[in-house]
mmCIF file of N, CA, C and O in Angstrom:
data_model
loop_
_atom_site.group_PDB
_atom_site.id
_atom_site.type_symbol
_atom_site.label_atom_id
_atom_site.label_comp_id
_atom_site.label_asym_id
_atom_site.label_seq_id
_atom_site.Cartn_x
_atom_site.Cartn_y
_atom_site.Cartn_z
ATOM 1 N N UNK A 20 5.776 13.291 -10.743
ATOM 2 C CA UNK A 20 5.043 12.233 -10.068
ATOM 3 C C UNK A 20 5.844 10.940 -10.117
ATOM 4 O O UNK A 20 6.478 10.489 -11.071
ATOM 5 N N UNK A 21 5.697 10.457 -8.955
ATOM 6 C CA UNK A 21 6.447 8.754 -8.751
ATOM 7 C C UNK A 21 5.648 7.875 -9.324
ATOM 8 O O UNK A 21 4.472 8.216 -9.200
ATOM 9 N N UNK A 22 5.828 6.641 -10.043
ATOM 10 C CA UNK A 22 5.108 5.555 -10.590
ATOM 11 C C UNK A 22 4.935 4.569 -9.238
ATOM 12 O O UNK A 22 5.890 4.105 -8.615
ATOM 13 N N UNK A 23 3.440 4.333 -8.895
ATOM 14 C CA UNK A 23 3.457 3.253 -7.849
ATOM 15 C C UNK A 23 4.303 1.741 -8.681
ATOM 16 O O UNK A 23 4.329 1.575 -9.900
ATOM 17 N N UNK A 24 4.770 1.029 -7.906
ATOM 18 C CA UNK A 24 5.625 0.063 -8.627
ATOM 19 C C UNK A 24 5.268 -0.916 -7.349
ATOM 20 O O UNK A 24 5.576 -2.067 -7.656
ATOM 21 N N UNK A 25 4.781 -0.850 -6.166
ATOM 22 C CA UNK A 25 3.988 -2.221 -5.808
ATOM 23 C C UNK A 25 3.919 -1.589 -4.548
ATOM 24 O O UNK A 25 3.971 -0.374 -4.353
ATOM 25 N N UNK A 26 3.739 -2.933 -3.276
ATOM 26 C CA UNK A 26 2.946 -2.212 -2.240
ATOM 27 C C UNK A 26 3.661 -3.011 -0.960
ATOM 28 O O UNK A 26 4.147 -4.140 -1.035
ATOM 29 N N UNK A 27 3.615 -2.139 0.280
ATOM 30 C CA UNK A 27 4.444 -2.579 1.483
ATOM 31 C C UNK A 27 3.372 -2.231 2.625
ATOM 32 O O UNK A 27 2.257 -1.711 2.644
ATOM 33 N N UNK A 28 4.303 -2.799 3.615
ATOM 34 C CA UNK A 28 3.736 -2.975 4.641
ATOM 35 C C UNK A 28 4.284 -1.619 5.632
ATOM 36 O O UNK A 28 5.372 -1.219 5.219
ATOM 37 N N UNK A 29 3.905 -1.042 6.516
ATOM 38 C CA UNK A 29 4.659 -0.272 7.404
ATOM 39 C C UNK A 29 3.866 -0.297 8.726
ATOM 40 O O UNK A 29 2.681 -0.632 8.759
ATOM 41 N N UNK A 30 4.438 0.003 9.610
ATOM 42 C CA UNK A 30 3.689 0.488 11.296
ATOM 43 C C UNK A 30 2.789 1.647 10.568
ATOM 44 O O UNK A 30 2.894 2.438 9.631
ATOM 45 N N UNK A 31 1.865 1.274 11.544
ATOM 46 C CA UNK A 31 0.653 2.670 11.752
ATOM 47 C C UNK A 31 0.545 3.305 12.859
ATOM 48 O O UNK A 31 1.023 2.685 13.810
ATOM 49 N N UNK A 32 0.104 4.296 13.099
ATOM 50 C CA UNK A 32 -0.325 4.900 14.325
ATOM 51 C C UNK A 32 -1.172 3.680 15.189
ATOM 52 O O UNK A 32 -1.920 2.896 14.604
ATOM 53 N N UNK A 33 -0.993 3.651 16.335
ATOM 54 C CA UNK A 33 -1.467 2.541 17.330
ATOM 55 C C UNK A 33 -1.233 1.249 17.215
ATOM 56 O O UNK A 33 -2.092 0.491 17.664
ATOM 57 N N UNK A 34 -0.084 0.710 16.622
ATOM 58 C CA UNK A 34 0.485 -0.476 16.479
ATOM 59 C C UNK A 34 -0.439 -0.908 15.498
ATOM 60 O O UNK A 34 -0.989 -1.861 16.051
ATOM 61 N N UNK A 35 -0.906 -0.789 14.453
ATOM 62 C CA UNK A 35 -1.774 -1.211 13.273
ATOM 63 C C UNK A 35 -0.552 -1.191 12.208
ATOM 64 O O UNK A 35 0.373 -0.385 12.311
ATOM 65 N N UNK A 36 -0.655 -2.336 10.986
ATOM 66 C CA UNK A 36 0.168 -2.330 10.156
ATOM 67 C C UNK A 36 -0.638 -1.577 9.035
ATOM 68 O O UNK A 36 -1.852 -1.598 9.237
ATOM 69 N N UNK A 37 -0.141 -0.757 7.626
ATOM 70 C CA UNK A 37 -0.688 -0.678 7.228
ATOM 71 C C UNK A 37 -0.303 -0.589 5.833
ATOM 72 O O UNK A 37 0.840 -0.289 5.487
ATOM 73 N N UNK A 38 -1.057 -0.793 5.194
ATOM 74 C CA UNK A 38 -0.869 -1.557 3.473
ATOM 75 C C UNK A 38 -0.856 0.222 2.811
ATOM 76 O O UNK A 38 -1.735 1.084 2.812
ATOM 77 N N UNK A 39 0.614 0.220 2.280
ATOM 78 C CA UNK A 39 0.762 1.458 1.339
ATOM 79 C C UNK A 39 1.545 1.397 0.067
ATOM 80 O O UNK A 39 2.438 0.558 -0.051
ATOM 81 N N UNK A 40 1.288 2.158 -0.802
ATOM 82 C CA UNK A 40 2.033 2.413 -1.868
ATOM 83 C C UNK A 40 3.599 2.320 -1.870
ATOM 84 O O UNK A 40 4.211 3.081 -1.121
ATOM 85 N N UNK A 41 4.299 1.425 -2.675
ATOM 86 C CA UNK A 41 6.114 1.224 -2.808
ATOM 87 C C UNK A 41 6.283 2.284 -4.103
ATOM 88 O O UNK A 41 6.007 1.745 -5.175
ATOM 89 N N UNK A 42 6.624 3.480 -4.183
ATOM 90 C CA UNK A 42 6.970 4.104 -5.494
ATOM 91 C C UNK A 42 8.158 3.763 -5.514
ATOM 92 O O UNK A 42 8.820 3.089 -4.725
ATOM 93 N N UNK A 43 8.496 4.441 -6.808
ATOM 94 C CA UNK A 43 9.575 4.500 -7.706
ATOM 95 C C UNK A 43 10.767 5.227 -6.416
ATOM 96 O O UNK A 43 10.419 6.000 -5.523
ATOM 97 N N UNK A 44 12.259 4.692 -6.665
ATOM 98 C CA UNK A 44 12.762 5.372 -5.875
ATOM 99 C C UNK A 44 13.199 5.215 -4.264
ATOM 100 O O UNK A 44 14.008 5.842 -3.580
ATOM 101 N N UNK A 45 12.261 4.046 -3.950
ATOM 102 C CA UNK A 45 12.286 3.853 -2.641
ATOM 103 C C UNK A 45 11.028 4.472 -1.673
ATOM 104 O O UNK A 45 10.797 4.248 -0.485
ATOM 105 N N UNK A 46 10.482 5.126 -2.408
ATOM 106 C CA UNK A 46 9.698 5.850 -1.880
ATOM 107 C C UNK A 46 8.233 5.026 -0.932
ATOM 108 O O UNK A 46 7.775 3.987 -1.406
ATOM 109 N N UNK A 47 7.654 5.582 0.309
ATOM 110 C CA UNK A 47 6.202 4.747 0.476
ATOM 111 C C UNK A 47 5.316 6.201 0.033
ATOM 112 O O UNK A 47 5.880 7.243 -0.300
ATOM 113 N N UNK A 48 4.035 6.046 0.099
ATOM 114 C CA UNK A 48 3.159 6.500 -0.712
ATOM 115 C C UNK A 48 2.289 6.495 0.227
ATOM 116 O O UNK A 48 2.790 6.080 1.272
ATOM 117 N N UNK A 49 0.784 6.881 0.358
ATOM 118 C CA UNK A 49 -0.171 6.537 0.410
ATOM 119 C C UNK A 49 -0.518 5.306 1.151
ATOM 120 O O UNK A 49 -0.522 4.197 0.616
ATOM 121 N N UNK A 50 -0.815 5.524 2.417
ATOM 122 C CA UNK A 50 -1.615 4.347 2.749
ATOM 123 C C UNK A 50 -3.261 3.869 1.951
ATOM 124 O O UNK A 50 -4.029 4.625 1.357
ATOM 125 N N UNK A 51 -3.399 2.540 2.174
ATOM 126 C CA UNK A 51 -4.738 2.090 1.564
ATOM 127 C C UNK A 51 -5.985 1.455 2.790
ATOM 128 O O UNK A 51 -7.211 1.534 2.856
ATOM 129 N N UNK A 52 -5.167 0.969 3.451
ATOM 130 C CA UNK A 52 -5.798 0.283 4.459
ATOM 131 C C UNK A 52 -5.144 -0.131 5.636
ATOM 132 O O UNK A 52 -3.924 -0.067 5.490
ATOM 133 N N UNK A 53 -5.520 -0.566 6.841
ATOM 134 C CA UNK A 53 -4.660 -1.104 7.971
ATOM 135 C C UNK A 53 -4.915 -2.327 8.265
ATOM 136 O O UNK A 53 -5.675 -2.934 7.511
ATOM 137 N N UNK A 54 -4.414 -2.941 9.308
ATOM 138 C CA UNK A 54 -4.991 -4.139 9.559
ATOM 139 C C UNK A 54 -3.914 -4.395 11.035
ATOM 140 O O UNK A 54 -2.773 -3.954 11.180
ATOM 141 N N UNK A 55 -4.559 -5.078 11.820
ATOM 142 C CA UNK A 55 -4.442 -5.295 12.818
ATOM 143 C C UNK A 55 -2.520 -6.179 13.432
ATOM 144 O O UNK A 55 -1.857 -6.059 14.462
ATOM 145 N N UNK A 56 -2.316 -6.977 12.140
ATOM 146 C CA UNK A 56 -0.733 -7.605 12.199
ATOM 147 C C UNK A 56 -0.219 -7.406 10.841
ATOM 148 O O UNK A 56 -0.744 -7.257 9.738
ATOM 149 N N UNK A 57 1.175 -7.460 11.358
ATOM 150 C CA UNK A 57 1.972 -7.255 9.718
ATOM 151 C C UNK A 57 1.780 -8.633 8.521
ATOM 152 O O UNK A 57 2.107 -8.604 7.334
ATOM 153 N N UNK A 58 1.273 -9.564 9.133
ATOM 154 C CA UNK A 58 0.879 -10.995 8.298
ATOM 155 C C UNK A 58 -0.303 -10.788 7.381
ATOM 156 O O UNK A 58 -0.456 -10.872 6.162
ATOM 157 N N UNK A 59 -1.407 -10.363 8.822
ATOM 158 C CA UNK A 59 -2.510 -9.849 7.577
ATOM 159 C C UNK A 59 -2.252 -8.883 6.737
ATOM 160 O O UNK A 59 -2.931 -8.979 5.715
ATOM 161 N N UNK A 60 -1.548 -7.999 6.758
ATOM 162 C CA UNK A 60 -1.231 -6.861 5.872
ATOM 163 C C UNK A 60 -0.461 -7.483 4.679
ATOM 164 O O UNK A 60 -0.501 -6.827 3.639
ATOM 165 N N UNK A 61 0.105 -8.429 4.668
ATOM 166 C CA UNK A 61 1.364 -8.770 3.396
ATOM 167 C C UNK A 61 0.256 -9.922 2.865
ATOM 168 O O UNK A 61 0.417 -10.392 1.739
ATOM 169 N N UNK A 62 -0.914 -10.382 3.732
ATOM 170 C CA UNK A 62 -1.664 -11.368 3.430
ATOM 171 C C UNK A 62 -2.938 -10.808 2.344
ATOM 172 O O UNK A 62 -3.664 -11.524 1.654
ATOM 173 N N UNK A 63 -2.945 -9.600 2.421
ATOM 174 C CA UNK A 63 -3.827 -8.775 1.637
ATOM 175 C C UNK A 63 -2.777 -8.650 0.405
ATOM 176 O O UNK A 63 -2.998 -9.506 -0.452
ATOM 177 N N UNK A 64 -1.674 -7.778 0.106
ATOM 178 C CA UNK A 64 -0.565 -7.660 -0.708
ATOM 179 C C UNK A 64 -0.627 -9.053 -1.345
ATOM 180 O O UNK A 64 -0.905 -9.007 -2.544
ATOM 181 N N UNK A 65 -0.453 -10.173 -0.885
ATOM 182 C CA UNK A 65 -0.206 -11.499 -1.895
ATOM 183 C C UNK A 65 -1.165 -11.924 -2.100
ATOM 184 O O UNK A 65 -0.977 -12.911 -2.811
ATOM 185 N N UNK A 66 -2.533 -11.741 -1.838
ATOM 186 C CA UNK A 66 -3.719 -12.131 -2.448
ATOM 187 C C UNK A 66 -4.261 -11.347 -3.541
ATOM 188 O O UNK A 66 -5.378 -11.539 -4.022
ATOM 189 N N UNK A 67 -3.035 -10.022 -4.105
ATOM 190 C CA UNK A 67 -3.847 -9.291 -5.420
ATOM 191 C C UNK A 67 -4.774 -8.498 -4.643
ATOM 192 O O UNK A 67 -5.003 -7.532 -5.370
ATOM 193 N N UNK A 68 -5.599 -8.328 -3.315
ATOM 194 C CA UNK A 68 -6.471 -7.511 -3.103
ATOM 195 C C UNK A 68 -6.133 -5.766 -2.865
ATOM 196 O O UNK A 68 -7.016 -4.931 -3.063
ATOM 197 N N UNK A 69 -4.778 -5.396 -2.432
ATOM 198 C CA UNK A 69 -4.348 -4.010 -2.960
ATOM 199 C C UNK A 69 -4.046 -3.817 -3.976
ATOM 200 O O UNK A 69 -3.394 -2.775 -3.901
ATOM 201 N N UNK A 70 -4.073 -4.156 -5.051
ATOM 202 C CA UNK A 70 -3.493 -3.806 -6.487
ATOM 203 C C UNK A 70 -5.155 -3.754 -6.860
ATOM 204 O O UNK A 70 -5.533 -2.697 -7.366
ATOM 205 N N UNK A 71 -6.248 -4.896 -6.632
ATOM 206 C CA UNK A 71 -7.440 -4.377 -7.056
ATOM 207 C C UNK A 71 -8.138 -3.285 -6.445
ATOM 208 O O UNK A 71 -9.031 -2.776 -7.122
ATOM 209 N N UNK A 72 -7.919 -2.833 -5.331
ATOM 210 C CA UNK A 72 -8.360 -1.533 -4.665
ATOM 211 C C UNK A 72 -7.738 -0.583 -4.884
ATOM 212 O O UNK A 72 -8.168 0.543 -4.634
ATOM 213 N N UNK A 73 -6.815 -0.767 -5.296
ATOM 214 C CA UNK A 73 -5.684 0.412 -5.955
ATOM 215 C C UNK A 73 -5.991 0.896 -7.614
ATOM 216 O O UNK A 73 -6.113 2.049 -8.029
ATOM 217 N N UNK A 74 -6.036 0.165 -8.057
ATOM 218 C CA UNK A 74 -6.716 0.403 -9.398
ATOM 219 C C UNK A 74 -8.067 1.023 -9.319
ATOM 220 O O UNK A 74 -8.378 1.818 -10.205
ATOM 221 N N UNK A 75 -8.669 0.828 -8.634
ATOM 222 C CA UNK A 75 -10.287 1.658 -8.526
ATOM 223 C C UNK A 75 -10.173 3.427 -8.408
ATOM 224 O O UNK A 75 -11.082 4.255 -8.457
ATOM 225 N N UNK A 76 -9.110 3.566 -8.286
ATOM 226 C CA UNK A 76 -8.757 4.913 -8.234
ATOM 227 C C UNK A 76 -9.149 5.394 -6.464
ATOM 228 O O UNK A 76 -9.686 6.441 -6.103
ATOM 229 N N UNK A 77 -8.712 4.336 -5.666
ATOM 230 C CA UNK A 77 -8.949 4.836 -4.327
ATOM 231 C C UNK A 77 -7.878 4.878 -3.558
ATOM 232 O O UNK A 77 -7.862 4.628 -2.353
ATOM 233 N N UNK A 78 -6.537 5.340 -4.545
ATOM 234 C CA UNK A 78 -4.882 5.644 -4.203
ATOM 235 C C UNK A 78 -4.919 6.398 -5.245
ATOM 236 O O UNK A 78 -5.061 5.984 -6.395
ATOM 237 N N UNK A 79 -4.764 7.835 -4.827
ATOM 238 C CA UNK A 79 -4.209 8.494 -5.903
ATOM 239 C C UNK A 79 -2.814 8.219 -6.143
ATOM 240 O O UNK A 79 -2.309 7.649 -5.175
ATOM 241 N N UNK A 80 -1.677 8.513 -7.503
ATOM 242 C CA UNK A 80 -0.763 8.572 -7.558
ATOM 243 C C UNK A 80 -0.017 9.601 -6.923
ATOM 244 O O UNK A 80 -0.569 10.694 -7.057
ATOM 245 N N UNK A 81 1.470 9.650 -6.021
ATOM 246 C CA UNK A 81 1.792 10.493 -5.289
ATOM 247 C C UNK A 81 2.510 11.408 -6.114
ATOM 248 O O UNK A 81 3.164 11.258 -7.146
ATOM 249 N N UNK A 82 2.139 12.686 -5.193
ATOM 250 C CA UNK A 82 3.411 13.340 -6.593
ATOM 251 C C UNK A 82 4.848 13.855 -5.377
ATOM 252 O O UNK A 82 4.990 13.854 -4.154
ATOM 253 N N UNK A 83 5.539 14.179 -6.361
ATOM 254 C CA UNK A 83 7.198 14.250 -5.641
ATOM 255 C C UNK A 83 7.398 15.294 -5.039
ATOM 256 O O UNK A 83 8.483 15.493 -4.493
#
């Protein structure tokens, strides 16, 4: 299993950005949520609000 080690932004299906897991490695992970621009998405990331939804156990850890 990869250690989540923080969280990125990527394209989604239908031009939606969406907030996912950065593992160990380079790796992305798990999406958590989407959002409509890549601003709001990094705007969620720097407000601490994916690391607290992430901790709730509603990202599992990925395995390799």
């Amino acid at each position: 299993m990869k250690n989540r080690i923080g969280w990125t932004t990527c394209l989604s299906i239908g031009g939606a950005y969406a907030v996912a897991e950065r593992l160990e490695g380079g790796i992305v992970g798990n999406g958590l949520i989407t959002f409509a621009t890549k601003t709001e998405a990094q705007e969620f990331i720097d407000s601490g609000q994916a690391d607290e939804l992430g901790s709730r156990g509603s990202v599992p850890k990925s395995r390799e």
